[in-house]
mmCIF file of C-alpha atoms and ligand atoms in Angstrom:
data_model
loop_
_atom_site.group_PDB
_atom_site.id
_atom_site.type_symbol
_atom_site.label_atom_id
_atom_site.label_comp_id
_atom_site.label_asym_id
_atom_site.label_seq_id
_atom_site.Cartn_x
_atom_site.Cartn_y
_atom_site.Cartn_z
ATOM 1 C CA MET A 1 -63.434 122.457 -187.381
ATOM 2 C CA ALA A 2 -62.251 119.527 -186.555
ATOM 3 C CA ILE A 3 -58.807 119.595 -184.217
ATOM 4 C CA ASN A 4 -56.462 116.562 -183.747
ATOM 5 C CA SER A 5 -54.232 115.864 -181.224
ATOM 6 C CA ALA A 6 -52.507 112.599 -179.547
ATOM 7 C CA ALA A 7 -55.235 111.808 -177.370
ATOM 8 C CA ILE A 8 -58.245 114.169 -178.253
ATOM 9 C CA ARG A 9 -59.462 114.338 -181.338
ATOM 10 C CA TRP A 10 -62.447 117.030 -181.808
ATOM 11 C CA HIS A 11 -65.390 116.592 -184.655
ATOM 12 C CA ASP A 12 -67.753 119.401 -183.746
ATOM 13 C CA ASP A 13 -70.539 117.063 -183.070
ATOM 14 C CA HIS A 14 -68.509 114.468 -180.856
ATOM 15 C CA LEU A 15 -65.180 113.875 -179.081
ATOM 16 C CA GLU A 16 -63.290 110.985 -179.770
ATOM 17 C CA LEU A 17 -60.197 110.288 -176.823
ATOM 18 C CA LEU A 18 -57.680 107.894 -177.362
ATOM 19 C CA ASP A 19 -58.354 105.285 -174.272
ATOM 20 C CA GLN A 20 -54.733 105.800 -172.198
ATOM 21 C CA ARG A 21 -55.468 102.398 -169.603
ATOM 22 C CA ARG A 22 -55.243 100.289 -173.241
ATOM 23 C CA LEU A 23 -51.635 101.624 -174.451
ATOM 24 C CA PRO A 24 -49.405 100.742 -175.528
ATOM 25 C CA ALA A 25 -50.479 97.512 -176.353
ATOM 26 C CA GLU A 26 -54.045 98.801 -177.944
ATOM 27 C CA THR A 27 -55.313 101.887 -179.687
ATOM 28 C CA ILE A 28 -58.804 102.287 -179.075
ATOM 29 C CA TRP A 29 -60.712 105.652 -179.662
ATOM 30 C CA LEU A 30 -63.565 105.907 -177.326
ATOM 31 C CA PRO A 31 -66.778 108.645 -178.505
ATOM 32 C CA ILE A 32 -67.730 111.219 -176.198
ATOM 33 C CA HIS A 33 -71.313 112.401 -176.876
ATOM 34 C CA GLY A 34 -71.680 114.713 -173.439
ATOM 35 C CA SER A 35 -70.846 115.725 -169.930
ATOM 36 C CA ASP A 36 -71.514 112.363 -168.634
ATOM 37 C CA ASP A 37 -68.975 110.466 -170.949
ATOM 38 C CA ALA A 38 -66.346 113.080 -170.434
ATOM 39 C CA ALA A 39 -67.174 113.118 -166.563
ATOM 40 C CA THR A 40 -66.734 109.417 -166.960
ATOM 41 C CA ALA A 41 -63.650 109.267 -169.269
ATOM 42 C CA ILE A 42 -61.987 111.763 -166.569
ATOM 43 C CA HIS A 43 -62.619 110.062 -163.639
ATOM 44 C CA ASP A 44 -61.518 106.415 -165.156
ATOM 45 C CA MET A 45 -58.428 107.790 -166.604
ATOM 46 C CA VAL A 46 -59.452 107.330 -170.302
ATOM 47 C CA VAL A 47 -57.759 110.786 -170.514
ATOM 48 C CA ARG A 48 -55.384 111.701 -167.905
ATOM 49 C CA GLY A 49 -52.992 114.713 -167.734
ATOM 50 C CA ALA A 50 -54.266 118.120 -166.204
ATOM 51 C CA PRO A 51 -54.227 119.793 -169.476
ATOM 52 C CA ALA A 52 -56.002 116.887 -171.169
ATOM 53 C CA ILE A 53 -58.394 116.737 -168.603
ATOM 54 C CA GLY A 54 -59.237 120.387 -168.408
ATOM 55 C CA ILE A 55 -59.489 120.041 -172.504
ATOM 56 C CA THR A 56 -61.928 117.136 -172.451
ATOM 57 C CA ALA A 57 -63.968 118.396 -170.012
ATOM 58 C CA ALA A 58 -64.507 121.870 -171.944
ATOM 59 C CA TYR A 59 -65.355 119.878 -174.704
ATOM 60 C CA GLY A 60 -67.983 117.826 -172.495
ATOM 61 C CA LEU A 61 -69.699 120.756 -171.591
ATOM 62 C CA ALA A 62 -69.762 122.448 -174.976
ATOM 63 C CA LEU A 63 -70.970 118.544 -176.156
ATOM 64 C CA GLU A 64 -73.974 119.024 -173.250
ATOM 65 C CA ALA A 65 -74.931 122.384 -174.067
ATOM 66 C CA ALA A 66 -75.406 120.634 -177.994
ATOM 67 C CA ARG A 67 -77.619 117.896 -176.444
ATOM 68 C CA LEU A 68 -79.759 120.637 -174.929
ATOM 69 C CA GLY A 69 -80.243 122.712 -177.894
ATOM 70 C CA ASP A 70 -82.631 125.670 -177.394
ATOM 71 C CA ASP A 71 -83.035 124.811 -173.907
ATOM 72 C CA ALA A 72 -79.042 125.484 -173.241
ATOM 73 C CA SER A 73 -78.331 128.316 -170.547
ATOM 74 C CA ALA A 74 -75.750 128.450 -167.513
ATOM 75 C CA ALA A 75 -78.690 126.955 -165.344
ATOM 76 C CA ALA A 76 -79.650 124.149 -167.750
ATOM 77 C CA LEU A 77 -76.071 123.464 -167.627
ATOM 78 C CA ALA A 78 -75.688 123.588 -163.532
ATOM 79 C CA PRO A 79 -75.898 119.684 -163.071
ATOM 80 C CA ALA A 80 -73.441 118.941 -166.397
ATOM 81 C CA ILE A 81 -70.686 121.081 -164.589
ATOM 82 C CA ALA A 82 -71.409 119.908 -161.143
ATOM 83 C CA THR A 83 -70.871 116.572 -162.683
ATOM 84 C CA LEU A 84 -67.261 117.310 -164.536
ATOM 85 C CA ALA A 85 -66.527 119.135 -161.414
ATOM 86 C CA ALA A 86 -66.361 116.006 -159.301
ATOM 87 C CA SER A 87 -64.426 113.521 -161.907
ATOM 88 C CA ARG A 88 -61.091 114.072 -160.406
ATOM 89 C CA PRO A 89 -60.302 116.785 -157.297
ATOM 90 C CA THR A 90 -56.767 117.670 -157.886
ATOM 91 C CA ALA A 91 -55.950 118.838 -161.283
ATOM 92 C CA VAL A 92 -57.108 122.674 -161.042
ATOM 93 C CA ASN A 93 -56.902 122.713 -164.817
ATOM 94 C CA LEU A 94 -60.215 121.192 -164.792
ATOM 95 C CA PHE A 95 -61.875 123.616 -162.965
ATOM 96 C CA TRP A 96 -59.878 126.569 -164.732
ATOM 97 C CA ALA A 97 -61.680 125.406 -167.759
ATOM 98 C CA LEU A 98 -65.212 124.776 -166.553
ATOM 99 C CA GLU A 99 -65.089 128.214 -164.635
ATOM 100 C CA ARG A 100 -63.778 129.716 -168.312
ATOM 101 C CA LEU A 101 -66.654 128.583 -170.125
ATOM 102 C CA GLN A 102 -69.078 129.360 -167.094
ATOM 103 C CA ARG A 103 -67.890 132.915 -167.458
ATOM 104 C CA ILE A 104 -69.052 132.910 -171.367
ATOM 105 C CA ALA A 105 -72.126 131.176 -170.624
ATOM 106 C CA SER A 106 -73.522 133.432 -168.041
ATOM 107 C CA ASP A 107 -75.096 135.764 -170.734
ATOM 108 C CA LEU A 108 -75.989 133.453 -173.818
ATOM 109 C CA SER A 109 -78.452 130.610 -174.331
ATOM 110 C CA GLY A 110 -79.651 128.032 -177.349
ATOM 111 C CA ALA A 111 -77.651 128.188 -180.712
ATOM 112 C CA ALA A 112 -75.196 131.083 -179.388
ATOM 113 C CA LEU A 113 -74.115 129.429 -176.362
ATOM 114 C CA ILE A 114 -73.666 126.230 -177.932
ATOM 115 C CA SER A 115 -71.362 128.196 -180.767
ATOM 116 C CA ALA A 116 -69.655 130.245 -178.060
ATOM 117 C CA LEU A 117 -68.598 127.259 -175.619
ATOM 118 C CA LYS A 118 -67.628 125.019 -178.651
ATOM 119 C CA ALA A 119 -65.221 127.702 -179.981
ATOM 120 C CA ASP A 120 -63.631 128.556 -176.580
ATOM 121 C CA ALA A 121 -63.332 124.731 -175.612
ATOM 122 C CA GLN A 122 -61.259 124.555 -179.186
ATOM 123 C CA ALA A 123 -59.543 127.687 -178.278
ATOM 124 C CA ILE A 124 -58.510 125.936 -174.782
ATOM 125 C CA HIS A 125 -57.187 122.755 -176.952
ATOM 126 C CA GLN A 126 -54.979 125.080 -179.379
ATOM 127 C CA GLU A 127 -53.869 127.716 -176.724
ATOM 128 C CA ASP A 128 -52.848 124.558 -174.785
ATOM 129 C CA LEU A 129 -50.494 123.308 -177.281
ATOM 130 C CA ALA A 130 -48.957 126.818 -178.082
ATOM 131 C CA ALA A 131 -48.349 127.109 -174.599
ATOM 132 C CA ASN A 132 -46.386 123.575 -174.365
ATOM 133 C CA GLN A 133 -44.208 124.617 -177.362
ATOM 134 C CA ARG A 134 -43.313 127.962 -175.388
ATOM 135 C CA MET A 135 -42.741 126.360 -172.465
ATOM 136 C CA GLY A 136 -40.454 123.512 -174.794
ATOM 137 C CA GLU A 137 -38.495 126.956 -175.805
ATOM 138 C CA LEU A 138 -37.904 128.403 -172.406
ATOM 139 C CA GLY A 139 -37.271 124.944 -170.790
ATOM 140 C CA ALA A 140 -34.788 123.648 -173.323
ATOM 141 C CA ASP A 141 -32.838 126.854 -172.462
ATOM 142 C CA LEU A 142 -32.324 125.674 -168.706
ATOM 143 C CA LEU A 143 -30.895 122.212 -169.476
ATOM 144 C CA PRO A 144 -27.230 122.172 -169.350
ATOM 145 C CA ALA A 145 -25.405 120.997 -172.156
ATOM 146 C CA ASN A 146 -26.161 117.523 -173.745
ATOM 147 C CA ALA A 147 -28.219 116.568 -170.631
ATOM 148 C CA SER A 148 -29.443 113.425 -169.315
ATOM 149 C CA VAL A 149 -32.636 114.071 -167.692
ATOM 150 C CA TYR A 150 -35.008 112.306 -165.740
ATOM 151 C CA THR A 151 -38.290 112.269 -165.743
ATOM 152 C CA HIS A 152 -41.580 111.483 -164.173
ATOM 153 C CA CYS A 153 -45.283 109.951 -165.017
ATOM 154 C CA ASN A 154 -46.443 111.080 -168.701
ATOM 155 C CA THR A 155 -46.499 114.925 -169.306
ATOM 156 C CA GLY A 156 -46.126 114.550 -173.320
ATOM 157 C CA ALA A 157 -49.029 114.941 -176.012
ATOM 158 C CA LEU A 158 -51.132 112.494 -174.354
ATOM 159 C CA ALA A 159 -51.686 114.666 -171.131
ATOM 160 C CA THR A 160 -52.069 117.821 -172.907
ATOM 161 C CA GLY A 161 -53.278 119.601 -175.937
ATOM 162 C CA GLY A 162 -49.797 118.604 -177.703
ATOM 163 C CA HIS A 163 -46.162 118.462 -177.626
ATOM 164 C CA GLY A 164 -46.103 118.315 -173.457
ATOM 165 C CA THR A 165 -44.854 120.083 -170.471
ATOM 166 C CA ALA A 166 -42.058 118.197 -169.314
ATOM 167 C CA LEU A 167 -41.981 116.117 -172.425
ATOM 168 C CA GLY A 168 -42.447 119.343 -174.011
ATOM 169 C CA ILE A 169 -38.929 120.572 -172.589
ATOM 170 C CA ILE A 170 -37.624 117.406 -173.659
ATOM 171 C CA ARG A 171 -38.771 117.320 -177.484
ATOM 172 C CA THR A 172 -37.630 120.706 -177.977
ATOM 173 C CA ALA A 173 -33.912 120.086 -176.304
ATOM 174 C CA TRP A 174 -33.901 116.926 -178.360
ATOM 175 C CA SER A 175 -34.862 118.904 -181.383
ATOM 176 C CA ARG A 176 -32.036 121.286 -180.890
ATOM 177 C CA GLY A 177 -29.558 118.501 -180.254
ATOM 178 C CA ASN A 178 -28.684 118.911 -176.822
ATOM 179 C CA LEU A 179 -30.157 115.732 -175.232
ATOM 180 C CA GLN A 180 -27.974 112.809 -174.553
ATOM 181 C CA GLN A 181 -31.076 110.651 -173.016
ATOM 182 C CA VAL A 182 -34.285 110.469 -170.751
ATOM 183 C CA TYR A 183 -34.594 108.172 -167.685
ATOM 184 C CA ALA A 184 -37.965 107.497 -167.474
ATOM 185 C CA GLY A 185 -39.420 106.435 -164.146
ATOM 186 C CA GLU A 186 -42.195 103.755 -164.429
ATOM 187 C CA THR A 187 -44.887 105.470 -162.217
ATOM 188 C CA ARG A 188 -46.364 102.924 -160.374
ATOM 189 C CA PRO A 189 -49.150 102.228 -159.850
ATOM 190 C CA TRP A 190 -50.665 103.722 -162.931
ATOM 191 C CA LEU A 191 -47.556 102.991 -164.785
ATOM 192 C CA GLN A 192 -47.601 106.250 -166.672
ATOM 193 C CA GLY A 193 -44.272 106.491 -167.495
ATOM 194 C CA SER A 194 -43.552 102.577 -168.507
ATOM 195 C CA ARG A 195 -46.823 102.726 -170.680
ATOM 196 C CA LEU A 196 -47.232 106.084 -171.741
ATOM 197 C CA THR A 197 -44.070 108.042 -171.735
ATOM 198 C CA SER A 198 -41.384 105.348 -173.001
ATOM 199 C CA TRP A 199 -44.214 104.868 -175.592
ATOM 200 C CA GLU A 200 -43.965 108.463 -176.862
ATOM 201 C CA LEU A 201 -41.022 108.467 -176.677
ATOM 202 C CA LEU A 202 -39.717 105.632 -178.547
ATOM 203 C CA ASN A 203 -42.566 106.750 -181.144
ATOM 204 C CA ASP A 204 -40.339 110.308 -181.846
ATOM 205 C CA GLY A 205 -36.788 108.344 -181.539
ATOM 206 C CA ILE A 206 -35.646 110.029 -178.486
ATOM 207 C CA PRO A 207 -33.176 108.060 -176.489
ATOM 208 C CA VAL A 208 -35.356 106.839 -173.305
ATOM 209 C CA THR A 209 -34.074 103.955 -170.321
ATOM 210 C CA LEU A 210 -37.175 102.775 -168.663
ATOM 211 C CA VAL A 211 -36.304 102.138 -164.779
ATOM 212 C CA ALA A 212 -38.162 101.612 -161.788
ATOM 213 C CA ASP A 213 -38.987 104.663 -159.507
ATOM 214 C CA SER A 214 -36.860 102.845 -156.823
ATOM 215 C CA ALA A 215 -33.614 102.954 -159.296
ATOM 216 C CA ALA A 216 -34.018 107.045 -159.527
ATOM 217 C CA GLY A 217 -31.983 107.653 -156.566
ATOM 218 C CA GLN A 218 -28.848 105.413 -157.533
ATOM 219 C CA LEU A 219 -28.986 106.977 -160.994
ATOM 220 C CA MET A 220 -28.372 110.697 -159.196
ATOM 221 C CA GLN A 221 -25.892 109.196 -156.857
ATOM 222 C CA GLN A 222 -23.959 107.679 -159.849
ATOM 223 C CA GLY A 223 -24.212 111.000 -161.886
ATOM 224 C CA LYS A 224 -26.107 109.983 -164.600
ATOM 225 C CA VAL A 225 -28.918 112.481 -164.386
ATOM 226 C CA GLN A 226 -27.926 116.110 -164.671
ATOM 227 C CA ALA A 227 -31.528 117.520 -164.517
ATOM 228 C CA VAL A 228 -35.174 116.339 -163.029
ATOM 229 C CA ILE A 229 -37.976 117.626 -165.016
ATOM 230 C CA VAL A 230 -41.609 116.748 -163.790
ATOM 231 C CA GLY A 231 -45.166 118.295 -164.813
ATOM 232 C CA ALA A 232 -47.867 119.637 -162.456
ATOM 233 C CA ASP A 233 -51.284 119.196 -161.313
ATOM 234 C CA ARG A 234 -51.814 122.266 -159.082
ATOM 235 C CA ILE A 235 -49.456 124.657 -158.641
ATOM 236 C CA THR A 236 -50.114 126.927 -155.397
ATOM 237 C CA ALA A 237 -49.796 130.746 -155.005
ATOM 238 C CA ASN A 238 -46.164 130.139 -152.864
ATOM 239 C CA GLY A 239 -45.023 127.714 -155.763
ATOM 240 C CA ASP A 240 -45.944 124.482 -153.905
ATOM 241 C CA THR A 241 -46.552 121.825 -156.549
ATOM 242 C CA ALA A 242 -48.615 118.566 -156.544
ATOM 243 C CA ASN A 243 -47.821 116.153 -158.803
ATOM 244 C CA LYS A 244 -48.213 112.127 -159.517
ATOM 245 C CA ILE A 245 -47.250 110.437 -156.523
ATOM 246 C CA GLY A 246 -43.512 109.946 -156.203
ATOM 247 C CA THR A 247 -42.520 113.484 -157.396
ATOM 248 C CA TYR A 248 -41.696 114.379 -153.836
ATOM 249 C CA ASN A 249 -39.452 111.136 -153.415
ATOM 250 C CA LEU A 250 -37.897 112.774 -156.469
ATOM 251 C CA ALA A 251 -37.380 116.543 -155.366
ATOM 252 C CA VAL A 252 -35.701 115.554 -151.949
ATOM 253 C CA LEU A 253 -33.149 113.469 -153.880
ATOM 254 C CA ALA A 254 -32.364 115.895 -156.462
ATOM 255 C CA ARG A 255 -31.712 118.458 -153.764
ATOM 256 C CA HIS A 256 -29.415 116.005 -151.786
ATOM 257 C CA HIS A 257 -27.569 115.294 -155.074
ATOM 258 C CA GLY A 258 -27.635 119.016 -156.245
ATOM 259 C CA ILE A 259 -29.580 118.614 -159.402
ATOM 260 C CA PRO A 260 -31.683 121.021 -160.970
ATOM 261 C CA PHE A 261 -35.589 120.187 -160.367
ATOM 262 C CA ILE A 262 -37.631 121.750 -162.796
ATOM 263 C CA VAL A 263 -41.717 121.760 -163.133
ATOM 264 C CA ALA A 264 -43.109 122.712 -166.265
ATOM 265 C CA ALA A 265 -46.779 123.512 -165.910
ATOM 266 C CA PRO A 266 -49.357 126.205 -168.336
ATOM 267 C CA LEU A 267 -50.578 129.256 -166.372
ATOM 268 C CA SER A 268 -53.683 127.411 -166.209
ATOM 269 C CA THR A 269 -52.310 124.782 -163.719
ATOM 270 C CA LEU A 270 -51.383 128.083 -161.235
ATOM 271 C CA ASP A 271 -53.766 128.403 -158.707
ATOM 272 C CA ALA A 272 -53.274 131.581 -156.679
ATOM 273 C CA GLU A 273 -56.397 130.896 -154.534
ATOM 274 C CA LEU A 274 -54.749 128.536 -152.652
ATOM 275 C CA PRO A 275 -51.932 130.095 -150.191
ATOM 276 C CA ASP A 276 -49.719 126.864 -150.181
ATOM 277 C CA GLY A 277 -49.993 122.893 -150.910
ATOM 278 C CA SER A 278 -51.383 121.629 -147.638
ATOM 279 C CA HIS A 279 -54.834 123.474 -149.013
ATOM 280 C CA ILE A 280 -54.692 120.720 -152.061
ATOM 281 C CA VAL A 281 -57.220 118.068 -152.185
ATOM 282 C CA ILE A 282 -55.164 114.863 -152.978
ATOM 283 C CA GLU A 283 -57.162 112.185 -154.591
ATOM 284 C CA GLU A 284 -56.998 108.913 -153.491
ATOM 285 C CA ARG A 285 -57.874 105.764 -155.761
ATOM 286 C CA ASP A 286 -59.030 102.508 -155.607
ATOM 287 C CA ALA A 287 -56.820 99.803 -154.101
ATOM 288 C CA SER A 288 -57.183 97.339 -156.907
ATOM 289 C CA GLU A 289 -54.690 100.114 -158.917
ATOM 290 C CA VAL A 290 -52.041 98.837 -156.394
ATOM 291 C CA ARG A 291 -53.017 95.584 -155.576
ATOM 292 C CA SER A 292 -53.213 94.355 -159.180
ATOM 293 C CA ILE A 293 -51.557 95.300 -162.488
ATOM 294 C CA GLN A 294 -53.894 95.312 -165.515
ATOM 295 C CA GLY A 295 -56.508 93.013 -163.688
ATOM 296 C CA LYS A 296 -54.067 90.671 -162.340
ATOM 297 C CA THR A 297 -54.046 90.641 -158.485
ATOM 298 C CA LEU A 298 -50.785 90.448 -157.106
ATOM 299 C CA ALA A 299 -50.497 91.081 -153.762
ATOM 300 C CA PRO A 300 -52.880 89.054 -151.050
ATOM 301 C CA ALA A 301 -56.758 90.005 -152.244
ATOM 302 C CA HIS A 302 -57.849 92.224 -148.860
ATOM 303 C CA CYS A 303 -54.611 93.490 -148.229
ATOM 304 C CA PRO A 304 -55.029 97.444 -146.979
ATOM 305 C CA VAL A 305 -53.491 99.736 -149.588
ATOM 306 C CA TYR A 306 -53.171 103.747 -149.042
ATOM 307 C CA ASN A 307 -53.088 104.814 -152.683
ATOM 308 C CA PRO A 308 -52.940 108.824 -153.043
ATOM 309 C CA ALA A 309 -52.603 109.714 -157.054
ATOM 310 C CA PHE A 310 -50.365 112.889 -156.365
ATOM 311 C CA ASP A 311 -47.973 114.167 -153.710
ATOM 312 C CA VAL A 312 -46.909 117.813 -152.895
ATOM 313 C CA THR A 313 -43.611 118.949 -153.428
ATOM 314 C CA PRO A 314 -42.911 122.261 -151.060
ATOM 315 C CA ALA A 315 -41.563 125.329 -153.317
ATOM 316 C CA GLU A 316 -38.265 125.118 -151.509
ATOM 317 C CA LEU A 317 -37.116 121.927 -153.316
ATOM 318 C CA ILE A 318 -37.894 123.380 -156.851
ATOM 319 C CA THR A 319 -35.183 124.962 -158.622
ATOM 320 C CA ALA A 320 -37.354 126.701 -161.420
ATOM 321 C CA ILE A 321 -41.620 126.793 -162.531
ATOM 322 C CA VAL A 322 -41.440 127.261 -166.348
ATOM 323 C CA THR A 323 -44.800 128.232 -167.797
ATOM 324 C CA GLU A 324 -45.373 130.041 -171.291
ATOM 325 C CA ARG A 325 -45.241 133.349 -169.797
ATOM 326 C CA GLY A 326 -41.505 132.607 -168.143
ATOM 327 C CA VAL A 327 -39.359 130.920 -166.150
ATOM 328 C CA ILE A 328 -39.769 131.287 -162.442
ATOM 329 C CA ARG A 329 -36.489 131.158 -160.472
ATOM 330 C CA ALA A 330 -36.832 130.525 -156.668
ATOM 331 C CA PRO A 331 -40.401 130.184 -156.566
ATOM 332 C CA SER A 332 -42.447 131.780 -153.700
ATOM 333 C CA THR A 333 -45.794 133.522 -153.279
ATOM 334 C CA ASP A 334 -43.655 136.741 -154.421
ATOM 335 C CA THR A 335 -42.056 135.564 -157.671
ATOM 336 C CA LEU A 336 -45.440 133.771 -158.046
ATOM 337 C CA LEU A 337 -47.797 136.396 -158.131
ATOM 338 C CA ALA A 338 -45.193 138.576 -159.961
ATOM 339 C CA HIS A 339 -45.340 135.961 -162.292
ATOM 340 C CA LEU A 340 -49.217 136.045 -162.714
ATOM 341 C CA ARG A 341 -49.282 139.763 -162.846
ATOM 342 C CA GLY A 342 -47.564 139.246 -166.126
HETATM 343 C C1 LIG B 1 -48.775 117.484 -168.143
HETATM 344 S S1 LIG B 1 -49.607 117.375 -166.304
HETATM 345 C C2 LIG B 1 -49.760 115.674 -166.457
HETATM 346 C C3 LIG B 1 -49.757 115.112 -165.143
HETATM 347 O O1 LIG B 1 -50.836 114.514 -164.725
HETATM 348 C C4 LIG B 1 -50.518 113.204 -164.390
HETATM 349 O O2 LIG B 1 -51.612 112.933 -163.461
HETATM 350 P P1 LIG B 1 -52.435 111.902 -163.894
HETATM 351 O O3 LIG B 1 -51.640 110.677 -165.198
HETATM 352 O O4 LIG B 1 -53.191 111.123 -162.401
HETATM 353 O O5 LIG B 1 -53.906 112.655 -164.732
HETATM 354 C C5 LIG B 1 -49.155 113.363 -163.590
HETATM 355 O O6 LIG B 1 -49.328 114.105 -162.177
HETATM 356 C C6 LIG B 1 -48.177 114.425 -164.692
HETATM 357 O O7 LIG B 1 -47.331 115.355 -164.258
#
């Protein structure tokens, strides 16, 4: 069965990924035939966004099992799992998806294993879309009437199985006629905001104003923002949240200006194994991403660079975390674990 979403197309015998490095100027789909292709695509950010990374890893593992054919087994797939797990360290959805498929693989082999992995990868894809639609409803209920909101990075259909997390709330609020406009931070250095979020929202006819990251504080100071809504890559047991670099800055600004700071993430982004954010591995990416833009070097060629891809926002700065199960207000270890118990 084929499953299509904005960035991920499943064709049963291969996967196609929209190359998000080339958007919005070019729409190029890349074929994925196994776990090595999938791991490279995740590492190189052909596909990015915590849920989309998990979905891609699941399909990549299923395709690797198909490549092994009758030799497919949990043991035979161990190298593929290791390769996928090494592709990017911060988004827990990658590891959540691999662990979910490993549990399935434990007592199957050959054709039965291949079929089961393909079916569960598709289920992960479809479950994520449903989770985003539910989060959209729950999160839109939190917004002040006719709000103007600020968002960071890209948390839309490109980063997920469809609809989006923070952008899913924005899409649902817009569909209800309860959204004034969206301020999208450009999100240096990879520019997910200027290249991807502005593109998604313009395509949907949702009023978006692109701003430099450094304009966020002035917008809040001028009273132009009534809520900040962001996604997440890993939320620990006490509610500390890893997200795109610059998120912590926004949380501090929002607190200073008395503006709600809302995190939207599916349950697959919650990591109860880690007690707090100090344990989260923060990916550091190549210096060239800071020194240059799309291959044009702007900084001195050998200037030292520090390029963390994420930061951690402490739970006390987060007004609410929205998952598909509900809204966690004033997140803490007690409220998170109660939420996870359902
Ligand atoms: C809906 S999760 C999107 C999440 O992932 C982004 O990181 P990256 O583009 O590096 O994969 C960013 O942290 C977003 O909030």
